[in-house]
Coordinates of C-alpha atoms and ligand atoms in Angstrom, one line a residue:
Chain M
M1 CA -17.4 8.3 -22.1
S2 CA -19.8 11.1 -21.5
D3 CA -19.3 14.4 -23.2
V4 CA -20.0 16.5 -20.2
A5 CA -17.2 19.0 -19.5
L6 CA -14.9 17.7 -22.2
D7 CA -14.7 21.3 -23.4
A8 CA -13.0 22.3 -20.1
L9 CA -10.0 20.3 -21.3
E10 CA -9.5 22.5 -24.3
R11 CA -6.6 21.8 -26.7
R12 CA -3.3 23.1 -25.6
G13 CA -0.3 23.8 -27.7
I14 CA 2.3 22.0 -25.7
G15 CA 5.0 20.0 -27.6
L16 CA 8.2 18.3 -26.5
S17 CA 11.7 18.1 -28.1
V18 CA 13.8 15.1 -27.2
C19 CA 17.4 16.0 -28.1
A20 CA 20.3 13.5 -28.2
V21 CA 19.0 11.6 -25.1
S22 CA 21.0 8.7 -24.0
H23 CA 20.8 6.5 -20.9
A24 CA 22.4 3.6 -19.3
Y25 CA 21.8 1.4 -16.3
R26 CA 25.0 0.4 -14.6
G27 CA 26.8 0.2 -17.9
L28 CA 24.0 -1.4 -19.8
K29 CA 23.1 1.0 -22.6
A30 CA 19.3 1.4 -22.7
L31 CA 18.9 4.4 -25.0
E32 CA 21.3 6.1 -27.3
G33 CA 21.1 9.3 -29.2
I34 CA 17.3 9.6 -29.2
D35 CA 16.0 12.6 -31.2
I36 CA 12.3 13.0 -31.4
E37 CA 9.9 15.9 -31.9
I38 CA 6.6 15.4 -30.2
P39 CA 4.3 17.9 -31.8
P40 CA 1.5 19.6 -29.9
G41 CA -1.9 18.1 -30.0
E42 CA -0.7 14.9 -31.5
V43 CA -0.4 11.3 -30.4
T44 CA 3.2 10.0 -30.6
V45 CA 3.3 6.3 -30.2
V46 CA 6.5 4.5 -29.2
V47 CA 6.8 0.9 -30.2
G48 CA 9.8 -1.5 -29.9
P49 CA 10.8 -4.9 -28.6
S50 CA 10.9 -5.8 -25.0
G51 CA 13.6 -4.1 -23.2
C52 CA 14.5 -1.5 -25.9
G53 CA 14.0 1.3 -23.4
K54 CA 10.5 2.5 -24.1
S55 CA 9.7 2.9 -20.4
T56 CA 13.0 4.5 -19.8
L57 CA 12.3 7.0 -22.5
L58 CA 8.8 7.8 -21.1
G59 CA 10.4 8.2 -17.6
I60 CA 12.9 10.7 -19.0
L61 CA 10.1 12.6 -20.7
G62 CA 8.2 13.1 -17.4
G63 CA 11.2 13.6 -15.1
L64 CA 11.0 10.3 -13.4
V65 CA 14.3 9.0 -14.8
A66 CA 17.4 11.3 -14.9
Q67 CA 19.0 10.7 -18.3
E68 CA 22.7 10.4 -18.7
A69 CA 23.0 12.7 -21.7
G70 CA 20.8 15.0 -23.8
E71 CA 17.7 17.0 -22.8
V72 CA 14.0 17.2 -23.1
V73 CA 12.5 20.6 -23.7
L74 CA 8.9 21.6 -23.2
H75 CA 7.5 24.1 -25.6
G76 CA 4.5 26.4 -25.1
D77 CA 2.6 27.6 -22.1
P78 CA 0.4 25.1 -20.3
G79 CA -1.8 27.8 -18.9
A80 CA -2.6 28.7 -15.4
D81 CA -5.2 25.9 -14.8
C82 CA -2.7 23.2 -15.7
L83 CA -1.7 21.7 -12.3
N84 CA 0.8 19.1 -13.7
P85 CA 1.9 19.6 -17.3
L86 CA 3.5 16.2 -17.7
T87 CA 1.0 13.6 -16.4
Y88 CA 1.3 9.8 -16.4
V89 CA -1.1 7.0 -16.8
F90 CA 0.4 3.9 -15.5
Q91 CA 0.4 0.3 -16.8
D92 CA -0.5 -1.0 -13.3
F93 CA -2.9 1.9 -12.7
A94 CA -0.9 3.0 -9.4
L95 CA -4.0 3.6 -7.4
L96 CA -3.8 3.9 -3.6
P97 CA -5.8 0.9 -2.3
W98 CA -6.6 2.8 0.9
R99 CA -8.5 5.5 -0.9
S100 CA -11.8 5.4 -2.7
V101 CA -12.1 6.1 -6.3
A102 CA -12.9 9.7 -5.6
G103 CA -10.2 9.9 -3.0
N104 CA -7.6 8.7 -5.6
V105 CA -8.6 11.5 -7.9
S106 CA -8.8 14.1 -5.1
L107 CA -5.3 13.1 -4.0
V108 CA -3.6 14.9 -6.9
L109 CA -5.6 18.1 -6.3
E110 CA -5.1 18.3 -2.5
D111 CA -1.7 19.9 -2.7
H112 CA -3.0 22.8 -4.8
A113 CA -4.8 25.9 -3.6
M114 CA -8.3 25.0 -4.4
D115 CA -11.4 25.2 -2.1
K116 CA -13.1 22.1 -1.1
A117 CA -16.2 22.7 -3.3
A118 CA -14.0 23.4 -6.4
R119 CA -12.0 20.2 -5.7
A120 CA -15.2 18.2 -5.3
A121 CA -16.6 19.6 -8.5
R122 CA -13.4 18.8 -10.4
V123 CA -13.5 15.2 -9.1
A124 CA -17.1 14.8 -10.0
E125 CA -16.4 16.2 -13.4
V126 CA -13.7 13.8 -14.3
L127 CA -15.5 10.8 -12.8
A128 CA -18.5 11.7 -15.0
L129 CA -16.2 12.0 -18.0
T130 CA -14.9 8.5 -17.5
G131 CA -18.2 6.9 -16.5
L132 CA -17.2 6.4 -12.9
T133 CA -19.8 8.6 -11.1
E134 CA -21.6 5.7 -9.4
F135 CA -18.3 4.1 -8.3
A136 CA -17.0 7.3 -6.5
D137 CA -17.1 5.6 -3.1
A138 CA -15.9 2.2 -4.2
W139 CA -12.5 0.9 -3.2
P140 CA -10.0 0.1 -6.0
R141 CA -10.1 -3.6 -5.1
Q142 CA -13.8 -3.7 -5.9
L143 CA -13.2 -2.5 -9.5
S144 CA -12.3 -4.5 -12.6
G145 CA -9.1 -3.7 -14.4
G146 CA -10.8 -1.6 -16.9
M147 CA -12.6 0.4 -14.3
R148 CA -9.3 0.9 -12.4
Q149 CA -7.6 2.3 -15.5
R150 CA -10.6 4.6 -16.0
V151 CA -9.7 5.9 -12.5
G152 CA -6.1 6.4 -13.7
I153 CA -7.4 8.4 -16.7
A154 CA -9.8 10.4 -14.5
R155 CA -7.0 11.2 -12.2
A156 CA -4.8 12.3 -15.0
L157 CA -7.5 14.5 -16.5
A158 CA -8.2 16.1 -13.1
V159 CA -4.9 18.1 -13.2
R160 CA -5.6 19.5 -16.7
P161 CA -2.5 17.9 -18.2
A162 CA -0.6 19.5 -21.1
V163 CA 1.0 16.1 -22.1
L164 CA -0.3 12.7 -21.3
L165 CA 2.4 10.0 -20.9
M166 CA 1.0 6.6 -21.1
D167 CA 3.1 3.4 -20.6
E168 CA 1.2 0.5 -22.0
P169 CA -2.0 1.7 -20.2
L170 CA -4.1 -1.3 -21.6
S171 CA -1.6 -4.2 -21.4
A172 CA -2.9 -5.3 -18.0
L173 CA -6.4 -5.7 -19.4
D174 CA -8.3 -8.4 -21.1
A175 CA -8.8 -8.1 -24.9
Q176 CA -12.4 -7.0 -24.9
T177 CA -11.8 -4.4 -22.2
R178 CA -8.8 -3.2 -24.1
D179 CA -10.7 -2.6 -27.3
L180 CA -13.5 -0.7 -25.4
L181 CA -11.0 1.5 -23.6
L182 CA -8.9 2.1 -26.7
D183 CA -12.0 3.6 -28.5
E184 CA -12.6 5.7 -25.4
F185 CA -9.0 6.9 -25.4
A186 CA -9.2 7.8 -29.1
A187 CA -12.4 9.7 -28.5
L188 CA -11.0 11.5 -25.6
I189 CA -7.8 12.4 -27.2
A190 CA -9.5 13.5 -30.4
R191 CA -11.9 15.7 -28.5
T192 CA -9.4 17.3 -26.2
G193 CA -6.5 17.4 -28.5
V194 CA -4.1 16.7 -25.5
T195 CA -0.6 16.0 -26.7
T196 CA 0.0 12.3 -25.9
V197 CA 3.0 10.0 -25.8
Y198 CA 1.8 6.4 -25.8
V199 CA 4.0 3.4 -25.3
T200 CA 2.7 0.0 -26.5
H201 CA 3.6 -3.4 -27.7
N202 CA 0.3 -3.7 -29.4
L203 CA 0.5 -2.8 -33.1
P204 CA -3.3 -2.4 -33.7
E205 CA -3.2 0.1 -30.8
A206 CA -0.4 1.9 -32.4
V207 CA -2.1 2.5 -35.7
R208 CA -5.4 3.3 -34.0
L209 CA -4.0 6.1 -32.0
G210 CA -0.7 7.3 -33.5
H211 CA -0.2 10.4 -35.6
S212 CA 3.4 9.4 -35.6
I213 CA 4.8 6.0 -34.7
V214 CA 8.4 5.9 -33.4
V215 CA 9.9 2.5 -33.8
L216 CA 12.8 1.8 -31.4
G217 CA 15.4 -0.8 -32.0
R218 CA 17.2 -2.6 -29.2
R219 CA 20.7 -2.8 -27.6
P220 CA 21.1 0.1 -27.4
G221 CA 17.7 1.6 -28.0
R222 CA 17.8 3.8 -31.1
V223 CA 15.2 5.4 -33.3
R224 CA 14.9 3.0 -36.3
E225 CA 12.0 4.7 -38.1
I226 CA 9.2 7.2 -37.6
I227 CA 6.0 6.5 -39.5
R228 CA 3.4 9.1 -39.9
I229 CA -0.3 8.5 -40.2
D230 CA -2.4 11.6 -41.1
M231 CA -5.8 10.0 -41.0
P232 CA -7.9 11.7 -38.2
L233 CA -8.4 9.4 -35.2
A234 CA -12.2 9.6 -35.6
E235 CA -12.0 8.1 -39.0
R236 CA -9.8 5.1 -38.2
R237 CA -11.5 1.7 -38.5
P238 CA -9.8 -1.6 -37.4
D239 CA -10.4 -3.0 -40.9
D240 CA -9.0 0.0 -42.8
T241 CA -6.6 -1.4 -45.4
A242 CA -4.2 1.5 -45.2
L243 CA -3.9 1.1 -41.5
M244 CA -3.5 -2.7 -41.8
A245 CA -0.7 -2.2 -44.3
I246 CA 1.1 0.1 -41.8
E247 CA 0.6 -2.5 -39.1
Q248 CA 2.3 -5.1 -41.4
R249 CA 5.2 -2.7 -42.1
L250 CA 5.7 -2.2 -38.3
W251 CA 5.6 -5.9 -37.7
A252 CA 8.2 -6.4 -40.4
L253 CA 10.4 -3.9 -38.7
L254 CA 10.0 -5.3 -35.2
R255 CA 10.0 -9.0 -36.0
D256 CA 13.7 -9.8 -35.9
D257 CA 14.3 -7.7 -32.8
A258 CA 11.3 -9.1 -31.0
A259 CA 12.4 -12.7 -31.8
E260 CA 15.8 -11.9 -30.4
A261 CA 14.3 -10.3 -27.3
A262 CA 12.1 -13.3 -26.7
R263 CA 15.1 -15.6 -26.6
E264 CA 16.8 -13.6 -23.9
L265 CA 16.6 -13.7 -20.1
A266 CA 14.3 -11.1 -18.8
Chain P
M1 CA -11.9 -53.8 -20.0
L2 CA -12.5 -50.5 -18.3
Q3 CA -15.8 -50.1 -16.5
D4 CA -17.8 -46.8 -16.1
R5 CA -17.2 -45.3 -12.8
R6 CA -18.3 -42.2 -11.1
V7 CA -15.5 -39.7 -10.5
P8 CA -15.0 -39.5 -6.7
F9 CA -14.6 -36.2 -4.9
R10 CA -11.0 -36.0 -3.7
A11 CA -10.7 -32.5 -2.2
S12 CA -12.0 -32.9 1.3
G13 CA -10.3 -31.8 4.5
Y14 CA -7.4 -29.4 5.0
N15 CA -9.9 -26.6 5.6
P16 CA -10.5 -26.3 9.3
Q17 CA -13.5 -24.2 10.5
T18 CA -14.1 -22.7 14.0
Y19 CA -17.4 -23.6 15.5
G20 CA -18.2 -21.0 18.2
A21 CA -20.4 -23.3 20.2
I22 CA -17.6 -25.9 20.6
S23 CA -15.1 -23.2 21.6
L24 CA -17.5 -21.9 24.3
L25 CA -18.3 -25.4 25.5
T26 CA -14.7 -26.3 25.9
L27 CA -14.1 -23.2 28.0
I28 CA -17.1 -23.9 30.2
A29 CA -16.3 -27.6 30.6
T30 CA -12.7 -26.8 31.6
I31 CA -13.8 -24.4 34.4
A32 CA -16.6 -26.8 35.5
L33 CA -14.0 -29.6 35.7
W34 CA -11.7 -27.4 37.8
Q35 CA -14.6 -26.5 40.1
L36 CA -15.5 -30.2 40.5
A37 CA -12.0 -31.2 41.2
A38 CA -11.6 -28.5 43.9
S39 CA -15.0 -29.3 45.6
Q40 CA -14.4 -33.0 45.6
G41 CA -11.0 -32.5 47.1
W42 CA -9.1 -34.0 44.1
I43 CA -6.9 -31.0 44.1
S44 CA -5.7 -28.9 47.1
T45 CA -7.4 -25.5 47.2
Q46 CA -4.5 -24.1 49.0
F47 CA -2.4 -24.6 45.8
A48 CA -4.9 -24.3 43.0
S49 CA -8.0 -22.5 44.6
S50 CA -11.2 -22.9 42.8
P51 CA -13.2 -20.9 40.2
E52 CA -15.8 -20.1 42.9
A53 CA -13.2 -18.9 45.4
I54 CA -11.5 -16.8 42.7
L55 CA -14.9 -15.2 41.7
Q56 CA -15.6 -14.5 45.4
S57 CA -12.2 -12.9 45.7
L58 CA -12.8 -10.7 42.6
R59 CA -16.1 -9.6 44.1
N60 CA -14.4 -8.6 47.4
L61 CA -11.6 -6.8 45.6
Y62 CA -14.2 -4.9 43.5
A63 CA -16.3 -4.0 46.5
S64 CA -13.4 -2.8 48.6
G65 CA -12.2 -0.6 45.6
E66 CA -8.8 -2.4 45.8
L67 CA -9.3 -3.8 42.3
W68 CA -9.8 -0.5 40.7
E69 CA -6.8 1.0 42.7
H70 CA -4.5 -1.6 41.2
L71 CA -6.0 -1.8 37.8
S72 CA -6.0 1.9 37.3
A73 CA -2.4 2.2 38.3
S74 CA -1.5 -0.6 35.8
L75 CA -3.7 0.8 33.0
Q76 CA -2.1 4.2 33.3
R77 CA 1.4 2.8 33.1
L78 CA 0.4 0.6 30.2
A79 CA -1.3 3.4 28.3
I80 CA 1.5 6.0 28.8
G81 CA 4.3 3.6 28.1
W82 CA 2.7 2.0 25.1
V83 CA 1.7 5.3 23.5
I84 CA 5.1 6.9 23.9
G85 CA 6.9 3.8 22.7
T86 CA 4.6 3.5 19.7
I87 CA 4.6 7.1 18.6
T88 CA 8.4 7.5 18.9
G89 CA 8.8 4.1 17.3
I90 CA 6.7 5.1 14.3
I91 CA 8.5 8.4 13.9
F92 CA 11.9 6.7 14.0
G93 CA 10.7 3.9 11.8
L94 CA 9.6 6.4 9.2
L95 CA 12.9 8.2 9.3
L96 CA 14.9 4.9 9.0
G97 CA 12.5 3.8 6.3
L98 CA 13.0 7.1 4.3
F99 CA 16.5 8.3 4.7
S100 CA 19.7 6.4 3.9
I101 CA 21.8 8.0 6.7
A102 CA 19.1 7.5 9.3
R103 CA 18.8 3.9 8.1
S104 CA 22.4 3.1 8.2
S105 CA 23.1 4.4 11.6
G106 CA 19.7 3.7 13.1
M107 CA 19.4 0.1 12.0
A108 CA 22.8 -0.7 13.5
L109 CA 21.6 0.7 16.9
V110 CA 18.2 -1.0 16.7
S111 CA 19.7 -4.4 15.7
A112 CA 22.2 -4.1 18.7
L113 CA 19.6 -3.1 21.3
F114 CA 16.6 -5.0 20.2
P115 CA 17.6 -8.5 21.4
I116 CA 18.4 -7.4 25.0
P117 CA 15.8 -8.9 27.3
K118 CA 14.1 -5.7 28.5
I119 CA 13.4 -7.1 31.9
A120 CA 17.1 -7.3 32.6
L121 CA 17.2 -3.5 32.2
V122 CA 14.7 -2.8 34.9
P123 CA 17.3 -2.6 37.7
L124 CA 19.4 -0.2 35.5
F125 CA 16.3 2.0 34.8
I126 CA 15.6 2.0 38.6
I127 CA 19.1 3.3 39.2
W128 CA 18.6 5.9 36.4
F129 CA 15.0 6.9 37.0
G130 CA 14.2 5.9 40.6
I131 CA 11.9 3.3 41.9
G132 CA 8.8 5.3 41.1
E133 CA 6.8 5.6 37.9
G134 CA 9.7 6.7 35.8
S135 CA 11.5 3.5 35.6
K136 CA 8.4 1.5 35.0
I137 CA 7.3 3.6 32.1
V138 CA 10.8 3.7 30.6
T139 CA 10.8 -0.1 30.7
L140 CA 7.6 -0.2 28.7
V141 CA 8.6 2.5 26.3
F142 CA 11.9 0.7 25.6
G143 CA 10.1 -2.7 25.1
V144 CA 7.5 -1.1 22.7
F145 CA 9.9 1.1 20.8
F146 CA 12.1 -1.5 19.1
P147 CA 9.5 -3.8 17.6
T148 CA 7.6 -0.7 16.5
V149 CA 10.6 0.7 14.7
I150 CA 11.3 -2.7 13.1
N151 CA 7.7 -3.1 11.9
T152 CA 7.5 0.4 10.6
V153 CA 10.7 0.1 8.6
A154 CA 9.4 -3.2 7.2
G155 CA 6.1 -1.5 6.3
V156 CA 7.8 1.4 4.6
D157 CA 9.9 -1.0 2.6
A158 CA 6.8 -2.8 1.5
V159 CA 5.1 0.3 0.1
P160 CA 5.1 -0.3 -3.7
R161 CA 7.8 2.0 -5.3
G162 CA 5.3 2.6 -8.1
L163 CA 2.9 4.4 -5.7
I164 CA 5.6 6.7 -4.5
R165 CA 6.7 7.4 -8.2
M166 CA 3.0 8.2 -9.0
G167 CA 2.9 10.8 -6.1
Q168 CA 6.1 12.3 -7.4
S169 CA 4.8 12.4 -11.0
F170 CA 1.8 14.4 -9.9
G171 CA 4.0 16.8 -8.0
L172 CA 2.8 15.9 -4.5
R173 CA 4.8 17.5 -1.7
P174 CA 7.2 15.3 0.2
L175 CA 5.1 15.6 3.3
S176 CA 1.9 14.6 1.4
I177 CA 3.8 11.6 0.0
V178 CA 4.8 10.5 3.5
A179 CA 1.3 11.2 5.0
K180 CA -0.8 9.9 2.2
I181 CA 1.2 7.2 0.5
V182 CA 4.0 6.0 2.8
L183 CA 2.3 6.0 6.2
P184 CA -1.0 4.4 5.1
G185 CA 1.0 1.8 3.0
A186 CA 3.1 0.9 6.1
L187 CA 0.1 0.8 8.3
P188 CA -0.8 -3.0 7.9
S189 CA 2.8 -3.8 9.0
I190 CA 2.6 -1.3 11.9
F191 CA -0.7 -2.9 13.1
A192 CA 0.9 -6.3 12.9
G193 CA 3.5 -4.8 15.3
F194 CA 0.7 -3.6 17.7
R195 CA -0.2 -7.2 18.4
I196 CA 3.4 -7.9 19.5
T197 CA 3.9 -4.7 21.3
T198 CA 0.7 -4.8 23.3
A199 CA 1.5 -8.3 24.6
T200 CA 5.1 -7.3 25.3
A201 CA 3.9 -4.2 27.2
I202 CA 1.7 -6.3 29.5
V203 CA 4.5 -8.7 30.2
L204 CA 6.9 -5.8 31.0
L205 CA 4.3 -4.0 33.0
V206 CA 3.8 -7.0 35.4
A207 CA 7.5 -7.5 35.6
A208 CA 8.3 -3.9 36.5
E209 CA 5.4 -3.7 39.0
M210 CA 6.8 -6.9 40.7
I211 CA 10.2 -5.3 41.1
G212 CA 9.0 -2.3 43.0
A213 CA 5.5 -1.0 43.2
E214 CA 2.9 -0.5 45.8
H215 CA 0.0 -0.5 43.4
G216 CA -0.7 -2.3 40.2
I217 CA -1.8 -5.8 39.3
G218 CA 1.8 -7.1 39.2
A219 CA 2.4 -5.8 42.7
F220 CA -0.9 -7.3 43.8
V221 CA -0.2 -10.7 42.5
L222 CA 3.2 -10.7 44.0
Q223 CA 1.9 -9.7 47.5
A224 CA -0.8 -12.3 47.3
G225 CA 1.8 -14.9 46.4
N226 CA 3.9 -13.9 49.5
L227 CA 0.8 -14.4 51.7
Y228 CA -0.1 -17.7 50.1
A229 CA -3.4 -16.2 49.1
T230 CA -4.0 -18.3 46.0
D231 CA -7.5 -16.9 45.6
D232 CA -6.2 -13.4 45.3
L233 CA -3.2 -14.4 43.3
L234 CA -5.4 -16.2 40.7
A235 CA -7.9 -13.4 40.7
G236 CA -5.1 -11.0 39.8
I237 CA -4.1 -13.4 37.0
V238 CA -7.7 -13.5 35.7
V239 CA -7.7 -9.7 35.6
L240 CA -4.5 -9.8 33.7
S241 CA -5.8 -12.2 31.1
L242 CA -9.0 -10.2 30.7
L243 CA -6.8 -7.1 30.3
G244 CA -4.9 -8.9 27.5
L245 CA -8.1 -9.9 25.8
C246 CA -9.6 -6.4 26.0
V247 CA -6.4 -4.9 24.5
S248 CA -6.3 -7.3 21.6
F249 CA -10.0 -6.8 21.0
V250 CA -9.4 -3.0 20.8
V251 CA -6.4 -3.4 18.5
G252 CA -8.5 -5.7 16.3
Q253 CA -11.3 -3.2 16.1
L254 CA -9.0 -0.4 15.3
E255 CA -7.4 -2.5 12.6
R256 CA -10.9 -3.3 11.2
V257 CA -11.7 0.3 10.9
L258 CA -8.3 1.7 9.7
L259 CA -7.6 -1.1 7.3
R260 CA -11.1 -1.6 6.0
W261 CA -9.7 -0.9 2.4
R262 CA -8.1 -4.4 2.4
Ligands
ATP301 N1 16.0 0.4 -12.9 C1 16.7 -0.3 -13.7 N2 17.9 -0.9 -13.4 C2 18.7 -1.6 -14.3 N3 18.3 -1.9 -15.5 C3 17.1 -1.4 -15.9 C4 16.3 -0.6 -15.1 N4 15.1 -0.4 -15.8 C5 15.3 -0.9 -17.0 N5 16.5 -1.5 -17.1 C6 17.0 -2.2 -18.3 O1 17.1 -1.2 -19.3 C7 16.5 -1.8 -20.5 C8 15.4 -0.9 -21.0 O2 14.3 -1.1 -20.1 P1 12.9 -0.5 -20.3 O3 12.0 -0.9 -19.1 O4 13.0 0.9 -20.6 O5 12.4 -1.3 -21.6 P2 11.0 -1.4 -22.3 O6 11.1 -1.1 -23.7 O7 10.0 -0.5 -21.5 O8 10.6 -2.9 -22.0 P3 9.2 -3.6 -21.9 O9 8.6 -3.6 -23.3 O10 9.5 -4.9 -21.4 O11 8.4 -2.8 -21.0 C9 16.2 -3.2 -20.2 O12 17.2 -4.0 -20.7 C10 16.0 -3.3 -18.7 O13 16.4 -4.6 -18.3
MG302 MG1 8.2 -0.9 -20.3

């Protein structure tokens, strides 16, 4: 990722408190009594077996799912240039196939008072940041999965988010692309210091990005453990023994639940 | 003992192509055969005319200005009726696609009224709107409206929920979500409907013109039939089939431009 204009996305002190959040779908308990602090400027990773309610939790954080009980509180002032404090990056990218790359980014700016030139400049800036400049006029269908998710990132950055909410943003990609994008995410998050909630199944991703890793159990989804990693993102290497030990511990925590989830009907 | 054998190719066929030259030759040969049959007296020109006579009749109609008189009357009805039916159909389709109450009541009405053969309503429309333009246009509007509503609703239903959620998650205004996500997402289905509604509109146009009109291709064909003027009658039918071809060409081009993202 290019370094241009990264400074425009300066660190913001926005945090979230999740207090006693519970949710059920037609009687099926998905989440129960979730209490999590999401500190400003940190990456909070959420891991857990299939169906434990990770996506539900992320939906509640961003106001896309109305929880049954409890509340989510946003702390701090996002600043005047923040157009959408809680901004998602989607697993399936959620790009409009009938808009070009630039058009998809521009979409989220068009409802805001902003003159045409300023909007075009903002679009160009985030496309440069994600290495998409030469694909500005391409249709989404012409892009590889990795490039599509870059558009998703560019679109999220365009609104100057206070919190990035990412639901398995790499899981639709092949392993190599995933590794490349993961490094780019880490660099971007480290440079901008944007508060991030990152849901994943992938434990190497979790230890690569997380300042704290929230492990959810299933039926109903409850917080089983919160693991902190204080090593700066820039210093984390895949072969770091401390990180590998944490990965092992996470796997030990998840193993039984995961096995049980795997035996169940989807 | 097994012998060494080359692996045979097994995946031929089931992949038909269209060869333009063969298509064109077939059309030309058919017309030539018809002309031959007519000039050799194998078929009676009183009942089936001949390509040459039809062409001559078209020339005369063109030269006398009669062709344009009828064609312009038809085109005007077609355009007005189709456009009104389409626009109202899309608006209703969006409402039915987006709102529960509108869907619940609207779908019941649409399902009840859609199967009525619209031609059967022409006499009723003549009683309501008179024998003039009104009843003809209302017939077209009615015939175009229902399929458009149904295709628009299906199109709205086919818009991925995730895209709408994306729009909401970025705080897009409801009108922006409808205009920039729902409508474009429904467009492929709406366009599929255009192919049906343009064809329906031409059928209804001719029917309405046959029931009571001075001008219009439908009226012209009917008059020619009453006079046993097979040349003119078939000339009218040629004009109608060209009209159908032109309309579907225009729809195809529009589709190519508006849905080029596919
Ligand atoms: N809209 C819905 N209606 C009914 N049940 C739902 C709905 N969404 C999720 N669920 C159920 O709620 C539970 C939690 O779902 P959720 O998608 O939050 O899990 P998840 O941890 O994100 O799973 P995955 O790892 O497979 O993405 C699951 O059992 C799921 O089947
Ligand atoms: Mg999920």
